[in-house]
PDB file of C-alpha atoms in Angstrom:
ATOM      1  CA  UNK N 111      12.664-128.038  20.030  1.00 52.00           C
ATOM      2  CA  UNK N 112       9.703-127.424  17.741  1.00 54.00           C
ATOM      3  CA  UNK N 113      10.586-130.346  15.498  1.00 54.00           C
ATOM      4  CA  UNK N 114      11.074-132.592  18.541  1.00 55.00           C
ATOM      5  CA  UNK N 115       7.677-131.606  19.981  1.00 61.00           C
ATOM      6  CA  UNK N 116       9.279-130.571  23.283  1.00 59.00           C
ATOM      7  CA  UNK N 117       7.703-127.112  23.381  1.00 59.00           C
ATOM      8  CA  UNK N 118       4.686-126.759  25.687  1.00 61.00           C
ATOM      9  CA  UNK N 119       1.413-125.367  24.404  1.00 63.00           C
ATOM     10  CA  UNK N 120       0.990-121.655  25.132  1.00 65.00           C
ATOM     11  CA  UNK N 121      -1.133-118.807  23.702  1.00 60.00           C
ATOM     12  CA  UNK N 122       1.936-117.703  21.724  1.00 60.00           C
ATOM     13  CA  UNK N 123       1.494-120.588  19.291  1.00 62.00           C
ATOM     14  CA  UNK N 124      -1.769-118.995  18.161  1.00 69.00           C
ATOM     15  CA  UNK N 125      -1.080-116.564  15.318  1.00 72.00           C
ATOM     16  CA  UNK N 126      -3.961-114.433  16.559  1.00 75.00           C
ATOM     17  CA  UNK N 127      -2.301-113.616  19.887  1.00 78.00           C
ATOM     18  CA  UNK N 128      -2.247-109.830  20.595  1.00 80.00           C
ATOM     19  CA  UNK N 129       1.539-109.417  20.377  1.00 77.00           C
ATOM     20  CA  UNK N 130       1.581-110.972  16.936  1.00 80.00           C
ATOM     21  CA  UNK N 131      -1.493-109.152  15.629  1.00 79.00           C
ATOM     22  CA  UNK N 132      -0.815-105.660  17.000  1.00 83.00           C
ATOM     23  CA  UNK N 133       2.992-105.580  17.056  1.00 86.00           C
ATOM     24  CA  UNK N 134       4.769-108.149  14.889  1.00 85.00           C
ATOM     25  CA  UNK N 135       2.388-107.812  11.951  1.00 87.00           C
ATOM     26  CA  UNK N 136       3.162-104.077  11.994  1.00 90.00           C
ATOM     27  CA  UNK N 137       6.779-104.380  13.146  1.00 92.00           C
ATOM     28  CA  UNK N 138       8.233-102.083  10.517  1.00 95.00           C
ATOM     29  CA  UNK N 139       5.547 -99.431  11.106  1.00 95.00           C
ATOM     30  CA  UNK N 140       6.286 -99.380  14.866  1.00 95.00           C
ATOM     31  CA  UNK N 141      10.033 -99.190  14.235  1.00 96.00           C
ATOM     32  CA  UNK N 142       9.651 -96.502  11.581  1.00 96.00           C
ATOM     33  CA  UNK N 143       7.396 -94.159  13.551  1.00 95.00           C
ATOM     34  CA  UNK N 144       9.536 -94.290  16.688  1.00 96.00           C
ATOM     35  CA  UNK N 145      12.880 -93.924  14.902  1.00 97.00           C
ATOM     36  CA  UNK N 146      11.593 -91.032  12.785  1.00 97.00           C
ATOM     37  CA  UNK N 147      11.352 -88.475  15.639  1.00 97.00           C
ATOM     38  CA  UNK N 148      14.310 -90.004  17.481  1.00 96.00           C
ATOM     39  CA  UNK N 149      16.712 -89.649  14.539  1.00 96.00           C
ATOM     40  CA  UNK N 150      15.368 -86.171  13.763  1.00 95.00           C
ATOM     41  CA  UNK N 151      15.814 -84.785  17.276  1.00 94.00           C
ATOM     42  CA  UNK N 152      19.126 -86.409  18.147  1.00 93.00           C
ATOM     43  CA  UNK N 153      20.800 -85.653  14.818  1.00 93.00           C
ATOM     44  CA  UNK N 154      19.693 -82.014  14.793  1.00 92.00           C
ATOM     45  CA  UNK N 155      20.707 -81.448  18.426  1.00 90.00           C
ATOM     46  CA  UNK N 156      24.078 -83.121  17.979  1.00 89.00           C
ATOM     47  CA  UNK N 157      24.809 -81.208  14.792  1.00 88.00           C
ATOM     48  CA  UNK N 158      23.993 -77.905  16.489  1.00 87.00           C
ATOM     49  CA  UNK N 159      25.653 -78.475  19.864  1.00 83.00           C
ATOM     50  CA  UNK N 160      28.680 -80.683  19.150  1.00 81.00           C
ATOM     51  CA  UNK N 161      29.571 -79.742  15.588  1.00 78.00           C
ATOM     52  CA  UNK N 162      28.283 -76.150  15.706  1.00 79.00           C
ATOM     53  CA  UNK N 163      26.433 -76.472  12.408  1.00 82.00           C
ATOM     54  CA  UNK N 164      23.923 -73.799  11.399  1.00 88.00           C
ATOM     55  CA  UNK N 165      20.224 -74.507  11.131  1.00 89.00           C
ATOM     56  CA  UNK N 166      20.290 -75.155   7.377  1.00 90.00           C
ATOM     57  CA  UNK N 167      23.226 -77.546   7.478  1.00 91.00           C
ATOM     58  CA  UNK N 168      21.782 -79.319  10.525  1.00 90.00           C
ATOM     59  CA  UNK N 169      18.419 -79.739   8.779  1.00 93.00           C
ATOM     60  CA  UNK N 170      20.115 -81.136   5.674  1.00 93.00           C
ATOM     61  CA  UNK N 171      22.033 -83.585   7.831  1.00 93.00           C
ATOM     62  CA  UNK N 172      18.761 -84.691   9.428  1.00 94.00           C
ATOM     63  CA  UNK N 173      17.235 -85.303   5.993  1.00 95.00           C
ATOM     64  CA  UNK N 174      20.263 -87.324   4.970  1.00 94.00           C
ATOM     65  CA  UNK N 175      20.087 -89.486   8.093  1.00 95.00           C
ATOM     66  CA  UNK N 176      16.363 -90.033   7.647  1.00 96.00           C
ATOM     67  CA  UNK N 177      17.312 -91.659   4.360  1.00 96.00           C
ATOM     68  CA  UNK N 178      18.189 -94.709   6.489  1.00 96.00           C
ATOM     69  CA  UNK N 179      14.460 -95.142   7.120  1.00 97.00           C
ATOM     70  CA  UNK N 180      13.757 -95.000   3.388  1.00 97.00           C
ATOM     71  CA  UNK N 181      16.417 -97.648   2.853  1.00 97.00           C
ATOM     72  CA  UNK N 182      14.882 -99.754   5.615  1.00 97.00           C
ATOM     73  CA  UNK N 183      11.447 -99.426   4.036  1.00 97.00           C
ATOM     74  CA  UNK N 184      12.861-100.539   0.680  1.00 97.00           C
ATOM     75  CA  UNK N 185      14.598-103.508   2.331  1.00 97.00           C
ATOM     76  CA  UNK N 186      11.361-104.532   4.070  1.00 96.00           C
ATOM     77  CA  UNK N 187       9.281-104.191   0.893  1.00 96.00           C
ATOM     78  CA  UNK N 188      11.696-106.009  -1.421  1.00 96.00           C
ATOM     79  CA  UNK N 189      12.469-108.854   0.970  1.00 95.00           C
ATOM     80  CA  UNK N 190       8.848-109.569   1.869  1.00 93.00           C
ATOM     81  CA  UNK N 191       7.998-109.539  -1.835  1.00 93.00           C
ATOM     82  CA  UNK N 192      10.875-111.953  -2.493  1.00 94.00           C
ATOM     83  CA  UNK N 193       9.699-114.295   0.262  1.00 92.00           C
ATOM     84  CA  UNK N 194       6.190-114.399  -1.189  1.00 89.00           C
ATOM     85  CA  UNK N 195       7.581-115.030  -4.683  1.00 90.00           C
ATOM     86  CA  UNK N 196       9.695-117.955  -3.442  1.00 90.00           C
ATOM     87  CA  UNK N 197       6.745-119.447  -1.571  1.00 86.00           C
ATOM     88  CA  UNK N 198       4.516-119.203  -4.649  1.00 84.00           C
ATOM     89  CA  UNK N 199       7.248-120.612  -6.883  1.00 85.00           C
ATOM     90  CA  UNK N 200       7.971-123.629  -4.703  1.00 82.00           C
ATOM     91  CA  UNK N 201       4.467-124.426  -3.437  1.00 77.00           C
ATOM     92  CA  UNK N 202       1.392-126.371  -4.364  1.00 79.00           C
ATOM     93  CA  UNK N 203      -2.166-126.335  -3.068  1.00 78.00           C
ATOM     94  CA  UNK N 204      -3.615-129.122  -0.957  1.00 75.00           C
ATOM     95  CA  UNK N 205      -7.350-129.086  -1.510  1.00 69.00           C
ATOM     96  CA  UNK N 206     -10.080-131.669  -1.183  1.00 62.00           C
ATOM     97  CA  UNK N 207     -11.462-131.950  -4.694  1.00 55.00           C
ATOM     98  CA  UNK N 208     -15.177-132.121  -5.387  1.00 55.00           C
ATOM     99  CA  UNK N 209     -16.588-135.270  -7.075  1.00 50.00           C
ATOM    100  CA  UNK N 210     -16.882-134.928 -10.826  1.00 49.00           C
ATOM    101  CA  UNK N 211     -14.632-131.843 -11.047  1.00 55.00           C
ATOM    102  CA  UNK N 212     -11.147-131.971 -12.580  1.00 53.00           C
ATOM    103  CA  UNK N 213      -8.278-130.897 -10.307  1.00 57.00           C
ATOM    104  CA  UNK N 214      -7.456-127.213 -10.538  1.00 66.00           C
ATOM    105  CA  UNK N 215      -3.945-125.787 -10.760  1.00 70.00           C
ATOM    106  CA  UNK N 216      -3.268-122.855  -8.448  1.00 71.00           C
ATOM    107  CA  UNK N 217      -0.677-120.240  -9.317  1.00 71.00           C
ATOM    108  CA  UNK N 218      -0.394-118.580  -5.897  1.00 74.00           C
ATOM    109  CA  UNK N 219      -0.988-118.977  -2.193  1.00 77.00           C
ATOM    110  CA  UNK N 220      -3.731-116.369  -2.352  1.00 77.00           C
ATOM    111  CA  UNK N 221      -5.740-118.300  -4.944  1.00 76.00           C
ATOM    112  CA  UNK N 222      -5.365-121.473  -2.889  1.00 77.00           C
ATOM    113  CA  UNK N 223      -6.587-119.802   0.300  1.00 74.00           C
ATOM    114  CA  UNK N 224      -9.574-118.335  -1.522  1.00 76.00           C
ATOM    115  CA  UNK N 225     -10.773-121.901  -2.136  1.00 69.00           C
ATOM    116  CA  UNK N 226     -10.023-122.876   1.498  1.00 71.00           C
ATOM    117  CA  UNK N 227      -6.937-124.839   0.524  1.00 75.00           C
ATOM    118  CA  UNK N 228      -3.561-125.198   2.235  1.00 78.00           C
ATOM    119  CA  UNK N 229      -0.510-123.932   0.363  1.00 79.00           C
ATOM    120  CA  UNK N 230       2.656-125.969   0.901  1.00 80.00           C
ATOM    121  CA  UNK N 231       5.755-124.048  -0.160  1.00 79.00           C
ATOM    122  CA  UNK N 232       9.133-122.929   1.152  1.00 86.00           C
ATOM    123  CA  UNK N 233       7.987-120.159   3.487  1.00 85.00           C
ATOM    124  CA  UNK N 234      11.055-118.094   4.475  1.00 89.00           C
ATOM    125  CA  UNK N 235      10.344-116.679   7.917  1.00 90.00           C
ATOM    126  CA  UNK N 236       9.415-113.038   7.430  1.00 90.00           C
ATOM    127  CA  UNK N 237       9.163-112.645  11.203  1.00 91.00           C
ATOM    128  CA  UNK N 238      12.743-113.825  11.782  1.00 93.00           C
ATOM    129  CA  UNK N 239      13.963-111.538   9.010  1.00 95.00           C
ATOM    130  CA  UNK N 240      12.094-108.416  10.084  1.00 95.00           C
ATOM    131  CA  UNK N 241      12.470-108.745  13.857  1.00 94.00           C
ATOM    132  CA  UNK N 242      16.230-109.294  13.630  1.00 95.00           C
ATOM    133  CA  UNK N 243      16.624-106.419  11.161  1.00 96.00           C
ATOM    134  CA  UNK N 244      14.495-104.007  13.221  1.00 96.00           C
ATOM    135  CA  UNK N 245      16.294-104.866  16.461  1.00 96.00           C
ATOM    136  CA  UNK N 246      19.746-104.329  14.926  1.00 95.00           C
ATOM    137  CA  UNK N 247      18.650-101.079  13.308  1.00 96.00           C
ATOM    138  CA  UNK N 248      17.334 -99.717  16.616  1.00 96.00           C
ATOM    139  CA  UNK N 249      20.591-100.629  18.374  1.00 94.00           C
ATOM    140  CA  UNK N 250      22.584 -98.805  15.706  1.00 94.00           C
ATOM    141  CA  UNK N 251      20.475 -95.651  15.916  1.00 94.00           C
ATOM    142  CA  UNK N 252      20.269 -95.318  19.721  1.00 92.00           C
ATOM    143  CA  UNK N 253      24.077 -95.461  19.897  1.00 89.00           C
ATOM    144  CA  UNK N 254      24.024 -91.739  19.029  1.00 89.00           C
ATOM    145  CA  UNK N 255      23.223 -91.040  22.692  1.00 86.00           C
ATOM    146  CA  UNK N 256      26.845 -91.820  23.522  1.00 81.00           C
ATOM    147  CA  UNK N 257      27.764 -88.477  21.979  1.00 79.00           C
ATOM    148  CA  UNK N 258      24.810 -86.345  23.068  1.00 79.00           C
ATOM    149  CA  UNK N 259      24.851 -83.885  25.972  1.00 79.00           C
ATOM    150  CA  UNK N 260      21.606 -82.203  27.005  1.00 76.00           C
ATOM    151  CA  UNK N 261      20.717 -80.345  30.195  1.00 74.00           C
ATOM    152  CA  UNK N 262      18.821 -82.613  32.591  1.00 76.00           C
ATOM    153  CA  UNK N 263      16.052 -80.071  33.018  1.00 71.00           C
ATOM    154  CA  UNK N 264      15.550 -79.669  29.262  1.00 82.00           C
ATOM    155  CA  UNK N 265      12.186 -80.600  27.746  1.00 88.00           C
ATOM    156  CA  UNK N 266      14.101 -81.987  24.773  1.00 87.00           C
ATOM    157  CA  UNK N 267      15.884 -84.428  27.065  1.00 88.00           C
ATOM    158  CA  UNK N 268      12.559 -85.605  28.462  1.00 91.00           C
ATOM    159  CA  UNK N 269      11.200 -86.190  24.968  1.00 93.00           C
ATOM    160  CA  UNK N 270      14.311 -88.064  23.865  1.00 92.00           C
ATOM    161  CA  UNK N 271      14.168 -90.186  27.016  1.00 92.00           C
ATOM    162  CA  UNK N 272      10.539 -91.103  26.284  1.00 95.00           C
ATOM    163  CA  UNK N 273      11.497 -92.124  22.746  1.00 96.00           C
ATOM    164  CA  UNK N 274      14.483 -94.081  24.052  1.00 94.00           C
ATOM    165  CA  UNK N 275      12.402 -96.007  26.581  1.00 95.00           C
ATOM    166  CA  UNK N 276       9.808 -96.729  23.876  1.00 96.00           C
ATOM    167  CA  UNK N 277      12.486 -98.020  21.516  1.00 96.00           C
ATOM    168  CA  UNK N 278      13.999-100.198  24.248  1.00 95.00           C
ATOM    169  CA  UNK N 279      10.549-101.585  25.094  1.00 96.00           C
ATOM    170  CA  UNK N 280       9.944-102.263  21.409  1.00 95.00           C
ATOM    171  CA  UNK N 281      13.282-104.069  21.108  1.00 96.00           C
ATOM    172  CA  UNK N 282      12.370-106.304  24.054  1.00 95.00           C
ATOM    173  CA  UNK N 283       9.123-107.222  22.262  1.00 94.00           C
ATOM    174  CA  UNK N 284      10.994-107.939  19.028  1.00 93.00           C
ATOM    175  CA  UNK N 285      13.467-110.239  20.798  1.00 93.00           C
ATOM    176  CA  UNK N 286      10.689-111.998  22.728  1.00 90.00           C
ATOM    177  CA  UNK N 287       8.580-112.545  19.622  1.00 88.00           C
ATOM    178  CA  UNK N 288      11.661-113.655  17.695  1.00 89.00           C
ATOM    179  CA  UNK N 289      12.123-116.420  20.290  1.00 87.00           C
ATOM    180  CA  UNK N 290       8.412-117.231  20.061  1.00 84.00           C
ATOM    181  CA  UNK N 291       8.672-117.576  16.282  1.00 83.00           C
ATOM    182  CA  UNK N 292      11.754-119.757  16.657  1.00 79.00           C
ATOM    183  CA  UNK N 293       9.880-122.083  19.026  1.00 79.00           C
ATOM    184  CA  UNK N 294       6.484-122.388  17.378  1.00 73.00           C
ATOM    185  CA  UNK N 295       6.615-121.573  13.669  1.00 78.00           C
ATOM    186  CA  UNK N 296       8.429-122.531  10.463  1.00 74.00           C
ATOM    187  CA  UNK N 297      11.064-125.166   9.766  1.00 81.00           C
ATOM    188  CA  UNK N 298      14.646-124.654  10.896  1.00 84.00           C
ATOM    189  CA  UNK N 299      15.912-123.859   7.395  1.00 89.00           C
ATOM    190  CA  UNK N 300      13.164-121.257   6.872  1.00 89.00           C
ATOM    191  CA  UNK N 301      13.982-119.536  10.160  1.00 90.00           C
ATOM    192  CA  UNK N 302      17.730-119.662   9.582  1.00 93.00           C
ATOM    193  CA  UNK N 303      17.421-118.157   6.107  1.00 94.00           C
ATOM    194  CA  UNK N 304      15.152-115.393   7.427  1.00 93.00           C
ATOM    195  CA  UNK N 305      17.675-114.461  10.127  1.00 95.00           C
ATOM    196  CA  UNK N 306      20.595-114.537   7.692  1.00 96.00           C
ATOM    197  CA  UNK N 307      18.781-112.213   5.295  1.00 96.00           C
ATOM    198  CA  UNK N 308      17.902-109.827   8.147  1.00 96.00           C
ATOM    199  CA  UNK N 309      21.469-109.716   9.449  1.00 96.00           C
ATOM    200  CA  UNK N 310      22.835-109.372   5.916  1.00 96.00           C
ATOM    201  CA  UNK N 311      20.566-106.373   5.324  1.00 96.00           C
ATOM    202  CA  UNK N 312      21.825-104.761   8.545  1.00 95.00           C
ATOM    203  CA  UNK N 313      25.496-105.521   7.804  1.00 95.00           C
ATOM    204  CA  UNK N 314      25.262-104.438   4.186  1.00 96.00           C
ATOM    205  CA  UNK N 315      23.845-101.040   5.175  1.00 95.00           C
ATOM    206  CA  UNK N 316      25.377-100.029   8.519  1.00 94.00           C
ATOM    207  CA  UNK N 317      28.705-101.819   8.152  1.00 93.00           C
ATOM    208  CA  UNK N 318      29.339-101.345   4.430  1.00 93.00           C
ATOM    209  CA  UNK N 319      27.181 -98.857   2.494  1.00 95.00           C
ATOM    210  CA  UNK N 320      26.684 -96.237   5.217  1.00 93.00           C
ATOM    211  CA  UNK N 321      30.463 -95.859   5.490  1.00 91.00           C
ATOM    212  CA  UNK N 322      30.476 -94.461   1.947  1.00 91.00           C
ATOM    213  CA  UNK N 323      30.069 -90.737   1.132  1.00 88.00           C
ATOM    214  CA  UNK N 324      26.934 -91.230  -1.003  1.00 89.00           C
ATOM    215  CA  UNK N 325      24.705 -92.845   1.584  1.00 92.00           C
ATOM    216  CA  UNK N 326      22.468 -91.871   4.527  1.00 94.00           C
ATOM    217  CA  UNK N 327      25.572 -92.180   6.680  1.00 91.00           C
ATOM    218  CA  UNK N 328      26.035 -93.552  10.179  1.00 90.00           C
ATOM    219  CA  UNK N 329      24.542 -91.954  13.295  1.00 89.00           C
ATOM    220  CA  UNK N 330      26.751 -89.127  14.509  1.00 79.00           C
ATOM    221  CA  UNK N 331      29.576 -88.876  15.385  1.00 75.00           C
ATOM    222  CA  UNK N 332      30.276 -91.752  12.954  1.00 66.00           C
ATOM    223  CA  UNK N 333      32.907 -93.540  15.031  1.00 51.00           C
ATOM    224  CA  UNK N 334      32.809 -97.096  16.458  1.00 45.00           C
ATOM    225  CA  UNK N 335      31.009 -97.564  19.757  1.00 45.00           C
ATOM    226  CA  UNK N 336      34.205 -98.849  21.381  1.00 43.00           C
ATOM    227  CA  UNK N 337      35.919 -95.548  20.617  1.00 45.00           C
ATOM    228  CA  UNK N 338      33.225 -93.192  21.924  1.00 47.00           C
ATOM    229  CA  UNK N 339      34.138 -91.136  24.978  1.00 47.00           C
ATOM    230  CA  UNK N 340      31.009 -89.038  25.239  1.00 45.00           C
ATOM    231  CA  UNK N 341      27.978 -89.560  27.444  1.00 48.00           C
ATOM    232  CA  UNK N 342      24.328 -88.623  27.414  1.00 51.00           C
ATOM    233  CA  UNK N 343      24.557 -86.267  30.378  1.00 51.00           C
ATOM    234  CA  UNK N 344      25.597 -82.865  31.594  1.00 46.00           C
TER     235      UNK N 344
END
């Protein structure tokens, strides 16, 4: 649609729109700071109530599960660095030269922008990568509620519900902005590669590595969603 110029003009095509500036640009920070208390509370409560672990063992299990956020941070950092490296490696600067001055060679996008130039390189869509990865990670982590039973009048239940609603709202924003990115920004190949890298990061962690003993592990009770017979109620 974007390449065919069939998409109508909307405020979303402006990179300075509020959703892009205050949410997408900080997508991993939003995801991290909401999943941090959610994983902590749900893992500790499930370990204590369902598996009858003591406080020490429950706390250690929480620390292990929080390792998934460290892995996610590493994935975000390494992939965004890789995208920038590829763009610098494949790009060149378009700049109106001044009379009498020899053309200058630019080594990076940053140098080009400092001289008000336009850098033309293969820009893998960081938005498509990060939004798809964050959305899949949230879906994996909230699945723990299938096994959690908490009294309806409990303050802990209220807090977990607030976190759950916030995570669901955040996921809706990620999906909406993913569609916005798909419509207005990047070439098809750049968007496709970004999505494939995001989904590969999710699959490689939650479907492969986290099944191994030496890993952060899956959300409790570590069984497929289709096999869960618990519910978030009592």
